[in-house]
Short mmCIF file of C-alpha atoms in Angstrom, two decimals:
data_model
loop_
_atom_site.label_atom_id
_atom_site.label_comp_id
_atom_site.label_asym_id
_atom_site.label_seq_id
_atom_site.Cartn_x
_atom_site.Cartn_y
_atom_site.Cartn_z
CA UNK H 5 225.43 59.79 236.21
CA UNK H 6 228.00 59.81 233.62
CA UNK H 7 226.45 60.18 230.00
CA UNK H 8 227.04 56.65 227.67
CA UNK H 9 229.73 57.07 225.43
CA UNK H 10 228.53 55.84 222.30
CA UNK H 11 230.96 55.28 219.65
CA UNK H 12 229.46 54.14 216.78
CA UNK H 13 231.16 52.58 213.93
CA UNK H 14 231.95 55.91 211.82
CA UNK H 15 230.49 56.14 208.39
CA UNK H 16 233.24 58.19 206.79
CA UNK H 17 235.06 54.84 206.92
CA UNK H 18 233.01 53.86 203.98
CA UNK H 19 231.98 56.47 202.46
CA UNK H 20 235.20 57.94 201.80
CA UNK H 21 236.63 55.27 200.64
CA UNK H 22 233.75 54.67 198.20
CA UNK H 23 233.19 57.62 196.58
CA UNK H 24 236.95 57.51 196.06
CA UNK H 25 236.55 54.09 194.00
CA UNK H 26 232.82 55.86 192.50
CA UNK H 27 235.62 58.97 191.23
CA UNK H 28 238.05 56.19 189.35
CA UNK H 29 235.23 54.25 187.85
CA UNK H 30 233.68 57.28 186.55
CA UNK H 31 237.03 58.82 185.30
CA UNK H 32 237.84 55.81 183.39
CA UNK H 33 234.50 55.34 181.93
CA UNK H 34 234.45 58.88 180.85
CA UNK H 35 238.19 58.61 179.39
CA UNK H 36 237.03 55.31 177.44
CA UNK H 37 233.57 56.65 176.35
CA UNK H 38 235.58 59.97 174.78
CA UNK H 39 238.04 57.20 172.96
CA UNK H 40 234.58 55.30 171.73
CA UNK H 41 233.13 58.82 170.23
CA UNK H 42 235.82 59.99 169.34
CA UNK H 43 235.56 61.45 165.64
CA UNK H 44 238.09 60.78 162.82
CA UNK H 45 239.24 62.49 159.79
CA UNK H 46 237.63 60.88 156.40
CA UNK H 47 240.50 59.84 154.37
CA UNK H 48 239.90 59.87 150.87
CA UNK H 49 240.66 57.20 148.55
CA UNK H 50 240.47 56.58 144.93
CA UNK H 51 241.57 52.54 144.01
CA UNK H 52 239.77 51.03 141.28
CA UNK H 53 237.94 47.94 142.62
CA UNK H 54 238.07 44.76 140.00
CA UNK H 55 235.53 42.54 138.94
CA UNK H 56 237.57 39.62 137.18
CA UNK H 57 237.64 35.97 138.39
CA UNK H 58 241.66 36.43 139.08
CA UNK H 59 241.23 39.44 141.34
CA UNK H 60 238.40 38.00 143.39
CA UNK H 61 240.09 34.56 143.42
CA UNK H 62 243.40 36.77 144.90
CA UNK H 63 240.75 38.71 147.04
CA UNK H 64 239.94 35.03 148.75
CA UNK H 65 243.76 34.18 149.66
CA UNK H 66 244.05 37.47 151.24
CA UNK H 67 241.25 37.31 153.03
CA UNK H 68 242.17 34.04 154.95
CA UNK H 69 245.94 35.19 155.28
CA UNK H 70 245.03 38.38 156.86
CA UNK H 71 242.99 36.41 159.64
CA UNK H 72 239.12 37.94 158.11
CA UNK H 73 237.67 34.28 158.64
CA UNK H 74 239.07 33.92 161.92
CA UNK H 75 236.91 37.18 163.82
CA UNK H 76 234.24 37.07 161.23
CA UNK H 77 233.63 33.43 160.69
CA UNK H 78 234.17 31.34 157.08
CA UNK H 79 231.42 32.69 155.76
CA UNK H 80 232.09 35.90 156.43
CA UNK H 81 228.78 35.80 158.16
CA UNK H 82 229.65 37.30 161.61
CA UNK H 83 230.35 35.55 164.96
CA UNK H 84 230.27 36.58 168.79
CA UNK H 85 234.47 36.81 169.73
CA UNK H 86 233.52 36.99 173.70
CA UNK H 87 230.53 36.91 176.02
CA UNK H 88 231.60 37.19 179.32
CA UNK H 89 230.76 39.54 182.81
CA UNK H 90 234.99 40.63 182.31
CA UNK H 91 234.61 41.41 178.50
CA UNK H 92 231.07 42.58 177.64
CA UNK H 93 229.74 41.03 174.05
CA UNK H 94 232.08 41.60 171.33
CA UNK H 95 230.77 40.69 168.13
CA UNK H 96 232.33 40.38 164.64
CA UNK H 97 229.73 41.47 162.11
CA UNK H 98 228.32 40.11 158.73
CA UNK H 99 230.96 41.33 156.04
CA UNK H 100 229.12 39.82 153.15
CA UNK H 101 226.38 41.62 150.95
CA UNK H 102 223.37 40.18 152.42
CA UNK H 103 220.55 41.98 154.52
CA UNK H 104 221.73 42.07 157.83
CA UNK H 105 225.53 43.25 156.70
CA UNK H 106 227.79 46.67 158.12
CA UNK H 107 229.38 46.90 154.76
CA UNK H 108 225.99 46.47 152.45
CA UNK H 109 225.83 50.19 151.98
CA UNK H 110 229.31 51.09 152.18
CA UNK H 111 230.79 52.37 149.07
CA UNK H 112 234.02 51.60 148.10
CA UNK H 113 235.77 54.01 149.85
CA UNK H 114 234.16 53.79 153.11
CA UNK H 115 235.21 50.09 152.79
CA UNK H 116 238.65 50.80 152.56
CA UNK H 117 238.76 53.30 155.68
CA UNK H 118 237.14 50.66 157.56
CA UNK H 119 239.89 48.27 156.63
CA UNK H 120 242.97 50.51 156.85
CA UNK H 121 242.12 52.78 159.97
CA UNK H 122 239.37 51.38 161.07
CA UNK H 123 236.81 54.33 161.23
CA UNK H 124 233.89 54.02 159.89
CA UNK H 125 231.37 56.19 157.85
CA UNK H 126 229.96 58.56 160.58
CA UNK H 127 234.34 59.10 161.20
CA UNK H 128 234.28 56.75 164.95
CA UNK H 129 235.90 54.28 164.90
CA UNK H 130 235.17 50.35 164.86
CA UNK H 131 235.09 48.19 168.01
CA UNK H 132 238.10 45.05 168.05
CA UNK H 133 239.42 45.41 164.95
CA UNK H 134 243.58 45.12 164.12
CA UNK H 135 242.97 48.09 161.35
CA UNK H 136 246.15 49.55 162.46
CA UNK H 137 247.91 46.37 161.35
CA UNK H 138 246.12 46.22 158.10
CA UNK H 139 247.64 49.21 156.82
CA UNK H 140 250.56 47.71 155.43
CA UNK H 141 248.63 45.96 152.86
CA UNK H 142 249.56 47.51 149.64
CA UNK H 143 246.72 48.75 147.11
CA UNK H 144 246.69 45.44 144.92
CA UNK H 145 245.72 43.51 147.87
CA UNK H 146 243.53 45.37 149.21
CA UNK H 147 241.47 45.93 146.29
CA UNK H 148 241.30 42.28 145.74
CA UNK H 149 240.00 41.58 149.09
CA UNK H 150 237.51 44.62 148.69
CA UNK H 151 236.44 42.84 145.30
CA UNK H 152 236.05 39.44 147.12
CA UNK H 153 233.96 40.67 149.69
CA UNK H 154 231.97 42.09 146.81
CA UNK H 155 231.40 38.82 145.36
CA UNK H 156 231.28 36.41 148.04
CA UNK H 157 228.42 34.63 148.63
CA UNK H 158 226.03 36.87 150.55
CA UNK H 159 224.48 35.68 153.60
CA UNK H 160 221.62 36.87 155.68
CA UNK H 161 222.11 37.70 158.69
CA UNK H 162 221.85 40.56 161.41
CA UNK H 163 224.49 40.50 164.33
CA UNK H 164 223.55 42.35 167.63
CA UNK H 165 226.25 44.93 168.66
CA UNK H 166 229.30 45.13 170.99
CA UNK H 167 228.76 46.32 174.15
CA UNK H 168 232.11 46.52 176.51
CA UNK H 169 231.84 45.73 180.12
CA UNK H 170 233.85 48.02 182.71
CA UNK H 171 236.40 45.03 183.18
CA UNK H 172 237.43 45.18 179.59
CA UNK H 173 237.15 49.39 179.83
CA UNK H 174 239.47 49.38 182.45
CA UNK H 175 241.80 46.96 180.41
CA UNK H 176 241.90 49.20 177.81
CA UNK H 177 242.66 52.37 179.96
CA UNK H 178 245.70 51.09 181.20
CA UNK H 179 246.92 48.79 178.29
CA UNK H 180 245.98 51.41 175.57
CA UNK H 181 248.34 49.11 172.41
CA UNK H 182 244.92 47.15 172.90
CA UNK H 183 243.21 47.32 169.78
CA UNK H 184 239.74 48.39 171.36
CA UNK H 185 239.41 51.10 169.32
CA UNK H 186 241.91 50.82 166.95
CA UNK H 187 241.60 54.25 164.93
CA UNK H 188 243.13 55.51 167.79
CA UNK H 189 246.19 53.85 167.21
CA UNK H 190 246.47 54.50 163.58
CA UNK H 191 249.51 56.27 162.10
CA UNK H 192 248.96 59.32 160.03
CA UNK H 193 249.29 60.51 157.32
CA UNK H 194 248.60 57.22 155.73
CA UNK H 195 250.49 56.00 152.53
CA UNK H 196 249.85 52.77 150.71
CA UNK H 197 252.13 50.92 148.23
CA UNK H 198 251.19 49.89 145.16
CA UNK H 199 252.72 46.10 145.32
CA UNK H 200 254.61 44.11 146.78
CA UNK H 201 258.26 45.58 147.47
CA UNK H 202 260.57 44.14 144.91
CA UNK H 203 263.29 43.08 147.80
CA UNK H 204 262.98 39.41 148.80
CA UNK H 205 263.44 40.45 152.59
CA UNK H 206 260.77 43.48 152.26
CA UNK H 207 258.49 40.39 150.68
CA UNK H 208 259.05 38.10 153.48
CA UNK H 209 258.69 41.24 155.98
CA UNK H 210 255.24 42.08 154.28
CA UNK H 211 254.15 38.10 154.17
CA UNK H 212 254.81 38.00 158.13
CA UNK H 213 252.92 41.10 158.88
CA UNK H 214 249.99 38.69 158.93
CA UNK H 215 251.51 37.23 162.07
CA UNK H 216 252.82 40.61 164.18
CA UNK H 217 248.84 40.99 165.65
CA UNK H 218 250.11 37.98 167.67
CA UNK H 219 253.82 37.03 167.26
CA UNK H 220 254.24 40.76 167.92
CA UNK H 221 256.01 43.63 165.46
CA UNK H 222 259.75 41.94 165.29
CA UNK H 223 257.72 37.98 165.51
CA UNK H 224 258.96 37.78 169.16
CA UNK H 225 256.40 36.18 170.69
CA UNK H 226 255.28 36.72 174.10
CA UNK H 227 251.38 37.75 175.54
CA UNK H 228 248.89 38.11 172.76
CA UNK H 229 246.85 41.65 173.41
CA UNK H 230 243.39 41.63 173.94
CA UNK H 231 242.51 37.98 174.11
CA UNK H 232 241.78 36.20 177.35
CA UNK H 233 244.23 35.45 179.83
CA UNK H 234 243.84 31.78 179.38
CA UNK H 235 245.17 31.98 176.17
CA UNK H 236 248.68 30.36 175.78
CA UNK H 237 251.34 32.78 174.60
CA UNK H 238 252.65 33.49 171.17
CA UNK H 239 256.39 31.69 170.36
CA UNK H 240 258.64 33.81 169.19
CA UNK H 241 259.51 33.02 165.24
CA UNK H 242 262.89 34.47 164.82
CA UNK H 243 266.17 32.60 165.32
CA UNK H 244 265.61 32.32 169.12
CA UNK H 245 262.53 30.47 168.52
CA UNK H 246 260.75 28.41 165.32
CA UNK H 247 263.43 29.43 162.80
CA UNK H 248 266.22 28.65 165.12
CA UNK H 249 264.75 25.41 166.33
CA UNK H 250 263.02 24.13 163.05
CA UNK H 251 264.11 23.55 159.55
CA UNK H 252 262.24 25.02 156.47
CA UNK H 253 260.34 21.83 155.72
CA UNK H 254 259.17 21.36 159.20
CA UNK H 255 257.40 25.06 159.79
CA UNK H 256 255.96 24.22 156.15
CA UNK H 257 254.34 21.11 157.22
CA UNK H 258 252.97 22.85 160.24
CA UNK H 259 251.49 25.90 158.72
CA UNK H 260 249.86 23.12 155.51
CA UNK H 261 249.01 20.73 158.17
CA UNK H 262 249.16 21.92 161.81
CA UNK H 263 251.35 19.42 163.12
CA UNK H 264 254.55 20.59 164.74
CA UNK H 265 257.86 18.67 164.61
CA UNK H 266 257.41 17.10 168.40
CA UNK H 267 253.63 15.74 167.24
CA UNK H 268 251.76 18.00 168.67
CA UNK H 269 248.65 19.31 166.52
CA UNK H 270 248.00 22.81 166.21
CA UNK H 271 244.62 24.49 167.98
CA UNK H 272 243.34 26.51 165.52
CA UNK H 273 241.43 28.69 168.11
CA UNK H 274 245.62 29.82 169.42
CA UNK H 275 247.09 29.45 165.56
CA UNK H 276 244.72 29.62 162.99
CA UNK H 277 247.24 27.21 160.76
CA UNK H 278 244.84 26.70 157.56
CA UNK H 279 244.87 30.38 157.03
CA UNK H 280 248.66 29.91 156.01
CA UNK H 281 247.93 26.94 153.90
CA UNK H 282 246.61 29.64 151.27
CA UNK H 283 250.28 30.69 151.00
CA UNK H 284 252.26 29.53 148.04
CA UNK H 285 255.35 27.16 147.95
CA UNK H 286 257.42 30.69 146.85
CA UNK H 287 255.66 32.90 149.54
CA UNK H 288 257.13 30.16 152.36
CA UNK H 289 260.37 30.46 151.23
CA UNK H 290 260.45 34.45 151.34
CA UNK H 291 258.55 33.99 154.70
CA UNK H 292 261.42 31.74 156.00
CA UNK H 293 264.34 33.97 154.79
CA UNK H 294 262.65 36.92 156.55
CA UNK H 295 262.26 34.68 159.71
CA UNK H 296 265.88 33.76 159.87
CA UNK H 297 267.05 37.29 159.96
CA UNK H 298 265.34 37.63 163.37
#
């Protein structure tokens, strides 16, 4: 009698393919982890910090122009950006001087770094933070804000600490102008202004770098990076967009009151509109001119 030819489903069919997929996962995590502990040089930096009512008043406008309240809450308090299975927890942490803060025991400088490249004391580098986009803010400016968050009103208050899912990992690794660990994606060497640029087109370029995390680096709109995918996409603000399509008055009235032209009101969550109510009647018009050159 014949012997039964058994032919058995064969493992390597699985396996293979498996430890394959095991190789990627691990590759990527490792690549990502060596981003995340990755060490940075300390930049130094000596800027006077003030402590008068104008400066810290100044530190407040910046602080809501440059989009601080939106990650990190109105209070400055902290806030969770997204808890999800695709993203991980990200969490924006308490920036005032109360118990519970990242920056209670940061000096001045260490402050700064944080701010402008994003890296903090121990030299790795912060977690979902534009840093790289701060660093056009010229010294004046930034010392104001740094005095602001001096005086604010401290609040207590201890946020838990990002963790980053493999989703969000694997996001990164093959979209790497994400801003998950923004140090990496800092320009060096680093220079700083003084003040404002003289030019009225340089001051309306400098204005609208508050926008370019979204709009994008020449305002033309398109995918935001690094938010969820249900997020609507940002218009462009050139000539083939708002400043082509609405007058002066009109993009004033939305940014002061977030209600476009057609009626439509604003999400703050998408635009956060109030933050460019801080701007001044001047600072719109230098905004606009710098729009229509787009």
């Amino acid at each position: 009698m014949a012997p039964e030819n058994n032919k058995g489903f064969p493992i390597q069919a699985i396996a293979i393919p498996l430890l394959i997929i095991m190789m990627i996962v691990l590759a990527i995590f490792g690549i990502t982890e060596s981003d995340r502990l990755r060490s940075y040089p300390l930049t130094r930096y000596n800027i006077p910090i003030p402590d008068d009512s104008v400066s810290i008043l100044h530190g407040r406008r910046i602080v809501h122009i440059r989009g601080c309240v939106d990650c990190h809450g109105e209070q400055l308090a902290g806030s969770i950006l997204q808890k999800s299975l695709h993203t991980g927890l990200i969490a924006a942490p308490n920036i005032t001087m109360g118990e519970g803060s990242v920056i209670r025991e940061y000096s001045d400088e260490e402050l700064i770094r944080v701010i402008r490249e994003g890296v903090r004391p121990n030299g790795k580098s912060v977690i979902i933070m534009p840093s790289h986009k701060f660093q056009v803010i010229h010294q004046r400016d930034l010392a104001s804000l740094v005095a602001y968050l001096r005086h604010v009103e401290p609040v207590h208050r201890a946020m838990p600490r990002s963790k980053i899912n493999f989703p969000m990992r694997l996001y990164y690794f093959v979209s790497r102008k994400m801003a998950l660990f923004p140090a990496n994606l800092v320009q060096r060497p680093i220079e700083m202004p003084e003040s404002s640029p003289s030019d009225r087109l340089a001051t309306g370029k400098y204005i609208a770098s508050s926008c370019v995390g979204c709009h994008g680096h020449h305002l033309e709109g398109g995918p935001i990076p690094g938010v969820p995918p249900s997020w609507p996409e940002a218009p462009a603000l050139g000539r083939k967009g708002v400043a082509g399509a609405w007058t002066k008055q009109e993009f004033t009235e939305a940014m002061t009151m977030g209600i476009t032209p057609d009626g439509r009101h604003l999400n703050e969550i998408y635009m956060p509109w109030p933050a460019f109510g801080q701007l001044t009647e001047s600072e719109y018009d230098l905004l606009w001119e710098y729009m229509q050159q787009l």
